[in-house]
Each structure stands twice: as structure tokens, then as C-alpha cells.
Short mmCIF file of C-alpha atoms in Angstrom, two decimals:
data_model
loop_
_atom_site.label_atom_id
_atom_site.label_comp_id
_atom_site.label_asym_id
_atom_site.label_seq_id
_atom_site.Cartn_x
_atom_site.Cartn_y
_atom_site.Cartn_z
CA PRO A 1 0.00 0.00 0.00
CA GLY A 2 0.97 3.66 -0.26
CA ALA A 3 1.14 3.69 3.53
CA THR A 4 3.25 4.13 5.45
CA HIS A 5 5.07 6.28 2.96
CA ALA A 6 5.08 9.97 3.83
CA PRO A 7 3.08 12.16 4.03
CA HIS A 8 1.26 10.70 7.03
CA HIS A 9 -2.44 11.40 6.53
CA VAL A 10 -5.19 9.78 8.63
CA PRO A 11 -8.48 10.83 10.26
CA LYS A 12 -8.06 12.31 13.74
CA GLU A 13 -9.90 9.52 15.54
CA TRP A 14 -7.22 7.05 14.46
CA ILE A 15 -4.50 9.33 15.84
CA ASP A 16 -6.25 9.93 19.14
CA GLN A 17 -6.27 6.25 20.07
CA TYR A 18 -2.47 6.49 20.49
CA LYS A 19 -2.51 9.65 22.60
CA GLY A 20 0.35 9.48 25.10
CA LYS A 21 1.53 6.05 23.94
CA PHE A 22 4.93 7.32 22.76
CA ALA A 23 5.87 9.72 25.54
CA HIS A 24 8.80 7.41 26.36
CA GLY A 25 10.58 8.50 23.15
CA TRP A 26 12.37 6.70 20.36
CA ASP A 27 15.25 5.17 22.34
CA LYS A 28 12.83 3.31 24.61
CA GLN A 29 10.58 2.47 21.65
CA ARG A 30 13.45 0.61 20.00
CA GLU A 31 13.85 -1.54 23.10
CA ILE A 32 10.11 -2.27 23.19
CA THR A 33 10.02 -3.14 19.49
CA PHE A 34 13.14 -5.29 19.71
CA ALA A 35 11.68 -7.38 22.55
CA LYS A 36 8.43 -7.81 20.60
CA GLN A 37 10.29 -8.88 17.46
CA LYS A 38 12.07 -11.62 19.37
CA GLN A 39 8.82 -12.71 20.99
CA LEU A 40 7.21 -13.04 17.56
CA GLY A 41 10.24 -14.79 16.11
CA VAL A 42 10.60 -12.40 13.17
CA ILE A 43 14.27 -11.91 14.02
CA PRO A 44 16.70 -14.59 15.26
CA ALA A 45 16.92 -15.19 19.00
CA ASP A 46 20.60 -14.19 19.00
CA ALA A 47 20.06 -10.93 17.04
CA GLU A 48 21.61 -7.82 18.60
CA LEU A 49 20.10 -4.35 18.82
CA THR A 50 22.38 -1.94 16.95
CA LYS A 51 23.54 1.28 18.59
CA ARG A 52 22.33 4.80 17.85
CA HIS A 53 24.69 6.83 15.68
CA ALA A 54 25.86 10.24 16.85
CA GLU A 55 24.05 11.94 13.96
CA ILE A 56 20.73 10.82 15.44
CA PRO A 57 19.89 12.70 18.66
CA ALA A 58 18.78 10.86 21.76
CA TRP A 59 15.21 11.48 22.92
CA ASP A 60 16.49 13.11 26.11
CA GLU A 61 18.50 15.58 24.02
CA MET A 62 15.38 17.01 22.38
CA PRO A 63 14.01 20.30 23.83
CA ASP A 64 11.03 19.87 26.12
CA ALA A 65 9.03 22.30 23.97
CA MET A 66 9.44 19.95 21.00
CA LYS A 67 8.37 16.74 22.74
CA PRO A 68 4.58 17.22 22.41
CA ILE A 69 5.13 17.82 18.68
CA LEU A 70 7.35 14.77 18.36
CA GLU A 71 4.85 12.61 20.22
CA ARG A 72 2.07 13.78 17.90
CA GLN A 73 4.18 12.80 14.90
CA MET A 74 4.49 9.23 16.08
CA GLU A 75 0.84 9.05 17.17
CA THR A 76 -0.07 10.10 13.62
CA TYR A 77 2.20 7.48 12.10
CA ALA A 78 0.77 4.75 14.35
CA GLY A 79 -2.78 5.79 13.48
CA PHE A 80 -1.85 5.82 9.79
CA LEU A 81 -0.43 2.29 10.00
CA THR A 82 -3.43 1.01 11.99
CA HIS A 83 -5.82 2.61 9.50
CA THR A 84 -3.93 0.88 6.69
CA ASP A 85 -4.05 -2.47 8.44
CA HIS A 86 -7.80 -2.06 8.96
CA HIS A 87 -8.41 -1.58 5.25
CA ILE A 88 -6.10 -4.42 4.28
CA GLY A 89 -8.37 -6.48 6.54
CA ARG A 90 -11.40 -5.34 4.53
CA ILE A 91 -9.72 -6.58 1.34
CA ILE A 92 -8.93 -9.92 2.98
CA ASP A 93 -12.53 -10.21 4.18
CA THR A 94 -13.79 -9.61 0.66
CA ILE A 95 -11.48 -12.26 -0.81
CA GLU A 96 -12.80 -14.72 1.76
CA GLN A 97 -16.42 -13.79 0.97
CA LEU A 98 -15.73 -14.41 -2.71
CA GLY A 99 -14.55 -17.90 -1.85
CA VAL A 100 -11.19 -17.58 -3.59
CA MET A 101 -8.86 -17.20 -0.59
CA ASP A 102 -7.26 -20.65 -0.94
CA ASP A 103 -6.09 -19.90 -4.47
CA THR A 104 -5.05 -16.27 -3.98
CA LEU A 105 -1.40 -15.31 -3.54
CA ILE A 106 -1.17 -12.22 -1.32
CA TYR A 107 1.90 -10.12 -0.62
CA VAL A 108 1.76 -7.45 2.09
CA ILE A 109 4.86 -5.27 2.13
CA THR A 110 4.42 -2.35 4.52
CA GLY A 111 6.94 0.40 5.04
CA ASP A 112 8.81 3.19 3.29
CA ASN A 113 11.90 1.44 1.90
CA GLY A 114 13.07 1.32 5.44
CA ALA A 115 11.40 3.97 7.58
CA SER A 116 12.02 7.43 6.15
CA GLY A 117 14.44 9.89 7.74
CA GLU A 118 13.47 12.65 5.30
CA GLY A 119 11.43 14.44 7.97
CA THR A 120 14.58 16.11 9.37
CA LEU A 121 15.72 15.97 13.00
CA LYS A 122 12.56 17.73 14.22
CA GLY A 123 9.92 16.50 11.77
CA THR A 124 8.06 18.52 9.16
CA PHE A 125 4.49 19.71 8.70
CA ASN A 126 5.05 19.98 4.94
CA GLU A 127 7.65 17.68 3.39
CA MET A 128 7.79 19.94 0.33
CA MET A 129 9.82 22.28 2.54
CA VAL A 130 12.40 19.53 2.89
CA PHE A 131 12.50 18.84 -0.84
CA ASN A 132 12.99 22.55 -1.51
CA GLY A 133 15.73 22.88 1.10
CA MET A 134 13.73 25.31 3.24
CA ALA A 135 12.64 23.26 6.26
CA ASP A 136 15.42 24.42 8.57
CA ILE A 137 14.68 28.06 7.74
CA LEU A 138 10.89 28.09 7.83
CA GLU A 139 9.78 25.34 10.21
CA THR A 140 10.60 26.73 13.62
CA PRO A 141 9.40 24.94 16.78
CA GLU A 142 6.78 27.68 17.12
CA TYR A 143 5.55 27.05 13.58
CA LEU A 144 5.26 23.30 14.24
CA ALA A 145 3.57 23.77 17.62
CA ALA A 146 0.94 26.06 16.11
CA ARG A 147 -0.07 23.23 13.77
CA LEU A 148 -0.05 20.44 16.34
CA GLU A 149 -3.80 19.71 16.12
CA HIS A 150 -3.67 19.65 12.33
CA TRP A 151 -1.02 16.92 12.12
CA GLY A 152 -2.28 14.20 9.79
CA SER A 153 -4.96 16.42 8.25
CA PRO A 154 -5.21 17.56 4.60
CA GLU A 155 -3.84 20.94 5.70
CA GLY A 156 -0.25 19.68 5.59
CA MET A 157 2.04 16.97 4.28
CA PRO A 158 3.48 15.83 7.61
CA HIS A 159 6.37 13.53 8.33
CA TYR A 160 7.97 12.39 11.56
CA ALA A 161 11.44 13.16 12.88
CA VAL A 162 14.54 11.12 12.13
CA GLY A 163 14.52 9.58 15.61
CA TRP A 164 11.16 7.91 14.96
CA ALA A 165 12.37 6.60 11.61
CA TRP A 166 15.36 5.08 13.36
CA ALA A 167 13.04 3.47 15.91
CA MET A 168 10.79 2.11 13.17
CA ASP A 169 13.87 0.49 11.60
CA THR A 170 14.59 -1.54 14.72
CA PRO A 171 16.83 -3.52 15.05
CA TYR A 172 18.93 -2.11 12.20
CA GLN A 173 21.15 0.91 11.65
CA TRP A 174 20.05 4.05 9.82
CA ALA A 175 16.90 4.59 7.72
CA LYS A 176 15.53 5.02 4.20
CA GLN A 177 17.97 6.38 1.57
CA VAL A 178 20.85 4.78 3.44
CA ALA A 179 20.57 1.92 0.98
CA SER A 180 23.83 0.46 2.22
CA HIS A 181 22.43 -0.77 5.56
CA TRP A 182 19.41 -2.94 6.26
CA GLY A 183 17.69 -0.04 7.99
CA GLY A 184 17.39 1.59 4.58
CA THR A 185 16.14 -1.44 2.68
CA ARG A 186 14.53 -4.18 4.75
CA ASN A 187 10.75 -4.26 5.13
CA GLY A 188 8.58 -6.79 6.87
CA THR A 189 6.74 -8.94 4.33
CA ILE A 190 3.80 -11.32 4.67
CA VAL A 191 3.13 -13.96 2.00
CA HIS A 192 -0.20 -15.81 2.14
CA TRP A 193 -1.31 -18.58 -0.25
CA PRO A 194 -3.18 -21.49 1.40
CA LYS A 195 -3.13 -23.68 -1.71
CA GLY A 196 0.56 -23.17 -2.32
CA ILE A 197 2.03 -22.85 1.19
CA GLN A 198 1.44 -25.77 3.55
CA GLU A 199 2.87 -24.25 6.73
CA GLN A 200 0.93 -21.56 8.59
CA GLY A 201 2.79 -18.80 10.41
CA GLY A 202 6.22 -20.03 9.41
CA GLN A 203 9.34 -17.88 9.07
CA ARG A 204 11.60 -17.71 6.03
CA PHE A 205 15.07 -16.20 6.19
CA GLN A 206 16.36 -16.85 2.67
CA PHE A 207 17.42 -13.53 1.14
CA SER A 208 14.80 -12.06 -1.21
CA HIS A 209 14.38 -8.72 -2.93
CA VAL A 210 11.33 -6.90 -4.29
CA ILE A 211 12.46 -7.83 -7.83
CA ASP A 212 11.67 -11.44 -6.83
CA VAL A 213 7.92 -10.80 -6.55
CA ALA A 214 7.13 -10.80 -10.28
CA PRO A 215 9.01 -14.07 -10.99
CA THR A 216 7.21 -15.60 -8.00
CA VAL A 217 3.80 -14.62 -9.35
CA LEU A 218 4.63 -16.02 -12.79
CA GLU A 219 5.79 -19.34 -11.39
CA ALA A 220 2.82 -19.62 -9.04
CA ALA A 221 0.42 -18.93 -11.91
CA GLY A 222 2.25 -21.19 -14.34
CA ILE A 223 2.90 -18.34 -16.78
CA PRO A 224 6.22 -18.18 -18.66
CA GLU A 225 8.31 -15.02 -18.54
CA PRO A 226 7.48 -12.88 -21.59
CA VAL A 227 10.20 -12.83 -24.22
CA GLN A 228 8.44 -10.43 -26.56
CA MET A 229 5.54 -8.03 -26.18
CA HIS A 230 3.92 -6.59 -29.32
CA GLY A 231 7.04 -7.48 -31.25
CA VAL A 232 9.41 -5.79 -28.78
CA THR A 233 12.03 -8.00 -27.13
CA GLN A 234 11.74 -7.72 -23.36
CA SER A 235 14.59 -7.34 -20.89
CA PRO A 236 14.94 -10.52 -18.83
CA TYR A 237 13.75 -10.51 -15.22
CA GLU A 238 16.65 -10.11 -12.83
CA GLY A 239 14.73 -11.53 -9.87
CA THR A 240 14.49 -15.06 -8.51
CA SER A 241 11.18 -16.77 -7.75
CA MET A 242 10.56 -17.35 -4.04
CA VAL A 243 8.34 -20.39 -4.62
CA TYR A 244 11.25 -22.75 -3.85
CA SER A 245 11.20 -21.57 -0.21
CA PHE A 246 7.44 -21.70 0.35
CA ASN A 247 7.41 -25.32 1.49
CA ASP A 248 11.03 -25.76 2.49
CA ALA A 249 12.28 -23.45 5.23
CA GLN A 250 15.77 -24.97 4.92
CA ALA A 251 16.04 -24.75 1.12
CA PRO A 252 19.41 -23.35 -0.03
CA GLU A 253 19.19 -19.67 -0.83
CA ARG A 254 18.88 -18.86 -4.55
CA HIS A 255 19.06 -15.04 -4.60
CA GLU A 256 22.74 -14.86 -3.72
CA VAL A 257 23.84 -11.46 -5.03
CA GLN A 258 22.15 -8.06 -4.77
CA TYR A 259 23.54 -4.54 -5.08
CA PHE A 260 22.06 -1.43 -3.40
CA GLU A 261 22.71 2.25 -4.19
CA MET A 262 21.04 5.59 -3.47
CA PHE A 263 22.64 9.06 -3.45
CA GLY A 264 26.03 7.36 -3.23
CA ASN A 265 25.10 5.15 -0.28
CA ARG A 266 25.88 1.68 -1.54
CA GLY A 267 26.06 -1.91 -0.49
CA ILE A 268 26.39 -5.43 -1.79
CA TYR A 269 24.86 -8.65 -0.49
CA TYR A 270 26.82 -11.76 -1.44
CA LYS A 271 26.04 -15.26 -0.14
CA GLY A 272 25.22 -14.14 3.38
CA TRP A 273 27.90 -11.44 3.57
CA SER A 274 27.36 -7.73 3.10
CA ALA A 275 29.78 -4.89 2.42
CA VAL A 276 28.36 -1.41 2.86
CA THR A 277 29.33 2.25 2.90
CA LYS A 278 27.24 5.22 3.99
CA HIS A 279 28.20 8.15 1.78
CA ARG A 280 25.67 10.83 2.78
CA THR A 281 22.90 11.44 5.31
CA PRO A 282 19.22 11.49 4.22
CA TRP A 283 18.26 14.60 6.15
CA LYS A 284 21.18 16.53 4.63
CA LEU A 285 20.01 16.82 1.04
CA GLY A 286 20.49 20.55 0.52
CA VAL A 287 21.85 22.11 -2.65
CA GLY A 288 25.63 22.11 -2.60
CA ASP A 289 25.95 20.08 0.61
CA LYS A 290 29.53 18.89 0.86
CA THR A 291 30.18 15.16 0.64
CA VAL A 292 33.42 13.24 0.80
CA ALA A 293 34.97 11.79 -2.33
CA PHE A 294 33.67 8.32 -3.16
CA ASP A 295 37.19 6.93 -2.78
CA ASP A 296 37.31 8.26 0.78
CA ASP A 297 34.14 6.46 1.90
CA VAL A 298 34.63 4.02 4.77
CA TRP A 299 33.39 0.52 4.02
CA GLU A 300 32.00 -1.90 6.58
CA LEU A 301 31.79 -5.70 6.41
CA TYR A 302 29.20 -7.95 8.03
CA ASP A 303 28.75 -11.71 8.24
CA GLY A 304 25.00 -12.25 8.00
CA SER A 305 25.22 -15.89 9.05
CA LYS A 306 26.31 -14.79 12.53
CA ASP A 307 25.26 -11.13 12.66
CA TYR A 308 21.65 -10.65 11.48
CA THR A 309 21.45 -6.94 12.30
CA GLN A 310 24.84 -5.73 11.00
CA ALA A 311 26.03 -4.95 14.51
CA HIS A 312 29.69 -6.06 14.22
CA ASP A 313 31.92 -4.54 11.56
CA LEU A 314 34.60 -7.02 10.40
CA ALA A 315 36.26 -4.75 7.81
CA LYS A 316 39.54 -4.39 9.71
CA GLU A 317 39.66 -8.07 10.65
CA MET A 318 38.90 -9.40 7.16
CA PRO A 319 40.23 -6.94 4.56
CA ASP A 320 40.49 -9.63 1.87
CA MET A 321 36.79 -10.50 2.18
CA LEU A 322 35.89 -6.82 2.09
CA GLN A 323 37.92 -6.32 -1.07
CA LYS A 324 36.22 -9.33 -2.65
CA LEU A 325 32.76 -7.90 -1.98
CA GLN A 326 33.77 -4.44 -3.17
CA ARG A 327 34.78 -6.03 -6.45
CA VAL A 328 31.39 -7.78 -6.63
CA PHE A 329 29.69 -4.42 -6.14
CA ILE A 330 31.61 -2.88 -9.05
CA ILE A 331 30.69 -5.82 -11.26
CA GLU A 332 26.98 -5.59 -10.37
CA ALA A 333 26.94 -1.79 -10.57
CA THR A 334 28.47 -1.91 -14.03
CA LYS A 335 26.10 -4.66 -15.14
CA TYR A 336 22.97 -2.77 -14.05
CA ASN A 337 23.97 0.78 -15.09
CA VAL A 338 24.47 2.15 -11.59
CA LEU A 339 27.65 3.90 -12.68
CA PRO A 340 28.54 6.72 -12.76
CA LEU A 341 27.53 7.39 -9.17
CA ASP A 342 25.58 10.61 -8.49
CA ASP A 343 25.50 11.87 -4.89
CA ARG A 344 23.66 15.14 -5.46
CA GLY A 345 20.64 15.69 -3.22
CA ILE A 346 17.55 17.77 -3.85
CA GLU A 347 19.13 19.16 -7.02
CA ARG A 348 18.02 15.91 -8.65
CA PHE A 349 14.42 17.07 -8.44
CA ASN A 350 15.30 19.76 -10.99
CA ALA A 351 16.29 18.33 -14.36
CA GLU A 352 18.01 21.54 -15.45
CA LEU A 353 20.33 21.61 -12.44
CA VAL A 354 21.49 18.02 -12.89
CA GLY A 355 21.53 17.90 -16.69
CA ARG A 356 18.79 15.29 -17.00
CA PRO A 357 16.79 15.14 -20.25
CA GLN A 358 13.39 16.83 -19.99
CA THR A 359 10.10 15.65 -21.43
CA ILE A 360 9.21 19.13 -22.68
CA LYS A 361 11.60 20.91 -25.02
CA GLY A 362 11.77 24.51 -26.11
CA LYS A 363 10.35 27.64 -24.49
CA LYS A 364 6.60 27.31 -25.08
CA GLN A 365 3.85 24.84 -24.30
CA ILE A 366 0.21 25.03 -25.36
CA LEU A 367 -2.41 23.56 -23.03
CA PHE A 368 -6.14 23.11 -23.56
CA PRO A 369 -9.34 22.85 -21.49
CA GLY A 370 -9.86 19.50 -19.80
CA MET A 371 -6.18 18.80 -19.32
CA LYS A 372 -5.55 17.77 -15.72
CA ARG A 373 -3.09 16.06 -13.41
CA ILE A 374 -0.18 16.83 -15.76
CA SER A 375 2.94 15.84 -13.84
CA GLU A 376 5.57 18.43 -13.03
CA SER A 377 8.10 16.74 -15.31
CA SER A 378 5.66 17.00 -18.23
CA VAL A 379 5.34 20.79 -18.26
CA LEU A 380 7.87 23.55 -18.78
CA ASN A 381 10.06 24.12 -15.75
CA ILE A 382 9.27 27.68 -14.64
CA LYS A 383 11.28 27.60 -11.41
CA ASN A 384 14.18 30.01 -10.80
CA LYS A 385 13.48 31.97 -13.98
CA SER A 386 11.15 34.44 -15.65
CA PHE A 387 8.00 32.96 -17.17
CA GLN A 388 4.73 34.00 -18.75
CA VAL A 389 1.19 32.62 -18.89
CA THR A 390 -1.19 33.68 -21.64
CA ALA A 391 -4.81 32.55 -22.07
CA GLN A 392 -7.50 33.17 -24.66
CA LEU A 393 -10.82 33.40 -22.82
CA VAL A 394 -14.51 34.05 -23.39
CA ILE A 395 -15.85 35.93 -20.38
CA PRO A 396 -19.56 35.41 -19.53
CA THR A 397 -22.03 38.19 -18.83
CA ALA A 398 -21.77 37.73 -15.06
CA GLY A 399 -17.98 38.18 -15.17
CA GLY A 400 -15.13 35.70 -15.00
CA GLN A 401 -14.70 33.45 -11.98
CA GLY A 402 -12.52 30.42 -11.30
CA THR A 403 -9.15 28.95 -12.16
CA ILE A 404 -7.66 29.24 -15.64
CA ILE A 405 -4.47 27.26 -14.91
CA ALA A 406 -2.90 26.01 -11.70
CA GLN A 407 0.18 24.03 -10.76
CA GLY A 408 0.55 22.36 -7.37
CA GLY A 409 -1.82 23.21 -4.55
CA ALA A 410 -2.15 24.16 -0.90
CA ASP A 411 1.37 23.01 0.00
CA GLY A 412 3.05 24.96 -2.78
CA GLY A 413 2.16 26.10 -6.28
CA TRP A 414 0.73 28.92 -8.37
CA GLY A 415 -2.38 29.76 -10.33
CA LEU A 416 -3.82 32.25 -12.81
CA MET A 417 -7.50 32.78 -12.11
CA MET A 418 -10.43 35.18 -12.18
CA GLU A 419 -11.85 36.63 -8.97
CA LYS A 420 -15.07 38.68 -9.13
CA GLY A 421 -14.45 39.36 -12.79
CA ALA A 422 -10.81 40.46 -12.45
CA LEU A 423 -7.62 38.60 -13.29
CA ARG A 424 -5.60 37.27 -10.33
CA PHE A 425 -2.22 35.59 -10.00
CA ALA A 426 -1.51 33.67 -6.80
CA TYR A 427 1.82 32.15 -5.76
CA ASN A 428 1.63 29.80 -2.77
CA LEU A 429 4.96 29.43 -0.98
CA LEU A 430 4.89 26.03 0.73
CA GLY A 431 1.57 26.78 2.43
CA ILE A 432 3.19 29.47 4.58
CA ASN A 433 2.39 32.56 2.52
CA VAL A 434 0.40 33.31 -0.62
CA PHE A 435 1.48 36.25 -2.77
CA VAL A 436 -1.56 37.60 -4.63
CA THR A 437 -1.61 40.09 -7.49
CA ASP A 438 -5.01 41.38 -8.68
CA ALA A 439 -5.95 43.34 -11.76
CA GLN A 440 -7.30 46.81 -10.99
CA GLN A 441 -10.50 46.41 -12.98
CA PRO A 442 -12.81 43.53 -13.97
CA LEU A 443 -12.68 42.23 -17.52
CA ALA A 444 -15.67 42.93 -19.77
CA GLU A 445 -17.89 40.27 -21.32
CA GLY A 446 -16.64 38.70 -24.55
CA GLU A 447 -13.44 37.18 -25.93
CA HIS A 448 -10.19 38.49 -24.50
CA GLN A 449 -6.57 37.57 -24.06
CA VAL A 450 -5.16 37.71 -20.54
CA ARG A 451 -1.53 37.43 -19.60
CA MET A 452 0.73 37.23 -16.57
CA GLU A 453 4.42 38.01 -16.78
CA PHE A 454 6.76 37.05 -13.95
CA ALA A 455 10.14 38.78 -14.03
CA TYR A 456 12.54 36.75 -11.91
CA ALA A 457 14.87 38.83 -9.76
CA GLY A 458 17.81 36.50 -10.36
CA GLY A 459 20.90 36.09 -8.23
CA GLY A 460 20.44 32.44 -7.35
CA LEU A 461 17.74 29.94 -6.46
CA ALA A 462 14.38 30.66 -4.79
CA LYS A 463 14.47 34.41 -5.41
CA GLY A 464 11.35 36.52 -5.91
CA GLY A 465 10.23 38.69 -8.76
CA ALA A 466 7.75 41.16 -10.22
CA VAL A 467 4.28 40.22 -11.48
CA THR A 468 2.51 42.15 -14.24
CA LEU A 469 -1.02 41.40 -15.47
CA TYR A 470 -2.38 42.33 -18.92
CA TYR A 471 -5.77 42.53 -20.65
CA ASP A 472 -5.44 42.32 -24.44
CA GLY A 473 -1.88 43.65 -24.26
CA GLU A 474 -2.69 46.54 -21.90
CA LYS A 475 -1.31 46.56 -18.34
CA ALA A 476 -4.04 45.71 -15.81
CA GLY A 477 -2.16 45.19 -12.54
CA GLU A 478 1.18 44.54 -10.90
CA GLY A 479 2.61 43.03 -7.73
CA LYS A 480 5.49 41.12 -6.12
CA VAL A 481 6.44 37.58 -5.16
CA LEU A 482 9.11 37.77 -2.47
CA VAL A 483 10.32 34.13 -2.45
CA THR A 484 9.78 31.20 -4.83
CA GLN A 485 10.15 27.43 -4.61
CA PRO A 486 13.38 26.31 -6.27
CA MET A 487 12.98 22.54 -6.73
CA VAL A 488 9.48 21.12 -6.70
CA PHE A 489 5.89 22.24 -6.15
CA SER A 490 4.23 18.97 -5.27
CA ALA A 491 4.81 15.23 -5.19
CA SER A 492 1.18 14.50 -6.04
CA GLU A 493 -0.51 17.48 -7.70
CA GLY A 494 0.19 18.58 -11.24
CA VAL A 495 -1.06 21.18 -13.74
CA GLU A 496 -4.78 21.57 -14.42
CA ILE A 497 -6.67 23.74 -16.89
CA GLY A 498 -10.06 25.23 -16.07
CA ARG A 499 -10.24 23.97 -12.47
CA GLU A 500 -8.20 22.60 -9.59
CA LEU A 501 -8.31 19.05 -8.27
CA GLY A 502 -7.00 17.84 -4.94
CA THR A 503 -6.10 20.97 -2.99
CA THR A 504 -6.27 24.56 -4.17
CA VAL A 505 -3.51 27.15 -4.45
CA LEU A 506 -5.61 29.73 -2.60
CA PRO A 507 -6.40 29.00 1.05
CA ARG A 508 -10.07 28.79 2.06
CA SER A 509 -11.04 27.75 -1.45
CA ASN A 510 -12.10 24.32 -2.69
CA PRO A 511 -12.01 22.35 -5.96
CA ALA A 512 -15.72 22.86 -6.68
CA ALA A 513 -15.37 26.64 -6.44
CA SER A 514 -12.32 26.62 -8.71
CA VAL A 515 -14.23 25.60 -11.88
CA PHE A 516 -13.91 28.38 -14.47
CA ASN A 517 -17.31 29.75 -15.53
CA GLY A 518 -16.32 30.96 -18.99
CA ASP A 519 -14.69 29.34 -22.01
CA ILE A 520 -10.96 28.73 -22.30
CA LYS A 521 -9.69 28.53 -25.88
CA TRP A 522 -6.08 27.77 -24.95
CA VAL A 523 -3.39 28.51 -22.39
CA GLU A 524 0.24 29.14 -23.30
CA LEU A 525 3.05 28.63 -20.80
CA SER A 526 6.35 30.20 -21.85
CA ILE A 527 9.81 30.97 -20.54
CA GLY A 528 12.45 33.37 -21.81
CA ASP A 529 12.00 36.55 -23.85
CA ASP A 530 8.59 37.55 -25.20
CA ASP A 531 8.29 37.32 -29.00
CA HIS A 532 4.65 38.53 -28.90
CA THR A 533 3.37 35.52 -30.86
CA HIS A 534 0.63 35.21 -28.23
CA LEU A 535 -0.97 38.31 -29.78
CA ILE A 536 -1.69 36.52 -33.04
CA ASP A 537 -5.30 36.73 -34.29
CA PRO A 538 -7.25 33.96 -32.53
CA GLU A 539 -8.67 32.80 -35.88
CA ASP A 540 -5.15 32.04 -37.07
CA PHE A 541 -3.96 30.48 -33.84
CA MET A 542 -4.80 26.89 -34.80
CA HIS A 543 -3.02 27.31 -38.13
CA MET A 544 0.07 28.43 -36.23
CA ILE A 545 -0.06 25.39 -33.95
CA MET A 546 -0.53 22.97 -36.86
CA SER A 547 2.38 24.48 -38.73
CA ARG A 548 4.65 23.53 -35.83
CA GLN A 549 3.68 19.85 -35.72
#
């Protein structure tokens, strides 16, 4: 399921049932979880609880003023997970009612690639602040405390603090993004198939990876791996079916080699052994953050047959084995196109900054009514630069009202809209502030061209700029945006024409009220210098578009 991936959203009544249950903090929670894991038998009896790294603060080190906020974060997460489990139960109940449970193969993999440490050391009410490198600046303890009762609601995109992620990765080291260590990769998994698995409640410890799920399904269903699809030769599956282990807990392991890599954190699993190196820290993803050279990374070595949790580093004792596994990593990384390594952080959200190919080329993009949920990578990147929005509209007798175009939503984005007949541009900065520029006069009934020009101030990322509004080429209003979002507007909301879906750019609005009441002929998004082609006669506009096909 999407849970328990951030953001953590759940109705308040699910949160409230955990009120006060985590006042003991994350250090104690790890001890509680570790004891429960051993009781359930999901980890070996001789497994050791790994130590807390210095980069992760102890619960007792956190300011008293922050602790109610931190508790609420974990209460929200627990409610979110319980809510998820409840609805998984509804699916299971339905399968049973249909009478097909015995012949249904069910996988339940719950987690966030290892619990996520992207919420920073203090947690975040809006994870878009983290992905734009602004959380440390904007999310003060006072800001977080003021939103305590709204944690888990649609008003934010909340995420818990690093300490809770570490606790949720018990008994391992680190968290999500640290793909070297088990804390950044291992998730609990349930496999249920009464017809195909004889034992009930058994444990399996053969190494498996998520790429093994598809081969397992094919084997269980008796379907051969596709060689061609519609005449296109398919890449072979890299995974290994898990069916061999379903009825033989002692069967020799078949998935013997697996590489891991993320932001330069890398590891290799090889026949029970693992060699790993943590290159950078998940909650330090800012633009230009300094990292050590890859050659200077310190590698660790673990013997999984004796050390289930990676608690005892054998690198200094067994340098030859470490070197052997490092060589295996290079072989696997070369084979699966991991190289060259890229350890940049949030810059990778912005294709221009990292030199990644973009879906949309050029400086202009034409959009039409009905287009919705267009992903951020599928529209022109207007961040950290000047841009323009032009629309050809038919205004009704009652005056224009509603959204013409919007990108993002309540947690960050912008929109060009009509309010009480007048043109309006709104820029929502991460849900903290909305910069609004209104035209001085309403626009008369009939067909008109409206335009917004944003002149970026320059001088680096996230700067502000000047807004100018136009009616049919004549200035109609002007204003300012003091700060902009440099990397990403939203992880879930895209561009929409003629209305907004999900959340709205303007606070205290709603999707139903955002529907534009007139006709939209087209909307042009552009970057760079103005060549005035938007002023072409509307009757010739379609000819111009067709000539560019």
C-alpha cells in the first residue's frame, strides 16, 4: 500500500487512540520493538540491537518544547499504520467472501523502503519544505507547535522526525535512503497462499528482494516469462522466484547477489555477507551540501550468518573478504547501469540543475481545457526563472470566476485565475504565505486575451520577482512575489486547466469553487524573452499550432 510512505495522513480519531503512547521517546521504543520482534520470532533469538549513531539525537536531548510535537508525529504514524491495516483487513474479508482465498497469492509489504528519515531531525508539517531545502529556515518549533492539532490532516504533508524513523527500523542501523544498511532497505513482508504454502505462520530467512515478486507470481500462476511483447524484445527478469522456499524453510538460498545504491550510499549482499558504505545522510540533502569523495568512503563488512542486524563490523579483521565484496559491487553496478555514481541531493528534483533530459523541449507549451493532473516533469520548468502565462478566454455576462491554470496546490504552487471578474495571479509558498496580485478592474464580457508576466529577480535559487497582469496587451495590474520554490511544487498534484483538483492554491477555497465559468480557448506557458506571438489573431492560432507539428 501507499502507507506508510510519507506524508502521514489519517483521520483524527485514528490518531487519538495512540494519545500518550509514545511519551517514552524513540530510544525506549526501539527496546520495546526489539523485545516484541524476538517474541514473535521475526528476528533470530541471538540478534543484537544496533547502537544509535551520533548523527541521530537521543530522545532526552530534544528540547522539552518539542516533545509534544514529536509525540504527535508518532501518534499520527501509528494511526496511519493502523488505518492501513484495517483496510487491508477489509480486502482480505472480501477475498474470503468471494470464496477464492485458498487460491489467492497475497503479498503485504508495509513500510517506506526502510522507515524514512526525510522528515529532518525535528519532523516537518510539509515535506515539500524539505524537498525545496527550506525546512530548517521556515519550520521553527513555534511554527510546528501552532499546527499540532492539524497533524495528519489535509492541511499539511506531515512527516515524523529522524529519531522515529530510526526506531521504526529496529533492530537495524540508519533509515531510508541509506541503501547500504538494512535499515534503509529491509521491510517486513507477509506472503499468504493457502493452496501453495502448507505451513501456517512459518518464518523464512532466505534472502529475497522486491524484484523477486514478479518471478514468483509467474511461477505460481504457471505463466512463462514474456520474451516479446507486441514485437518488442523484453529485458529478462533479474529476480528469482521465491516459490522454492514456500514449502522448504531450509532450502538453499537462490538469490545470492544483490547490489544497493542511493545518493552514493551503496552496499552489496553476497552469499550471506554484506559490504556497505554510507556516503551521505538522508536529512542533509540541501543544494551544494559537501560530501566526501567516493574513494574516501569508509566501508564496513558484516557476516550475516552470525550477525543478522549488521552490529559487528569485520572490515579491519577481514580486509580480503571486504575487497572481494567491493569487487562484486563494481561488477553488479556496471552490469545494471548504476555507474557513474551521483550523490547530489535535492538538485536531482530539478532536471536543469542536474543535466537530465526533460520531457518538454523549447520555451513554449500550449495547453487546452480538460487537461488535468499533468505531472511536473511533463510541463515547462518555470522555477528560478522568468515565465509567462497567456490565455484566450470568453468571459460570460456575469464576469469571470474560477481557475484558468494552476500548478501544485495548498502546499506549494501557483495559479492564474479570475476573482469577481478580475484577473488574479496567486503564488503559494509552501503553504506558509500566498502572494496575490489582482488586476485593478474587472474584464468585460466577450473574448479576450489575458496574460501574466513574472520577471525573476535573479541572483540564485528561490528568489522573488515582479508580477505584471495584462488585458489584451494593456497593463491591468502589478505586484510582487518575495520568495519562490526552487525545486518542486508537489509530489502529487500537477497542472490543471479550467479547475483545480486535490487541494487549491488559494487557502479557504475548494475544488468545486475553482471551476472556471467561462470558455478557455487555450493557455500558453512560456519561458524566456517575449516574441509577442501570443498576440496573433485567434482565428489564425490553430493554423500556427498545426504548422509547428
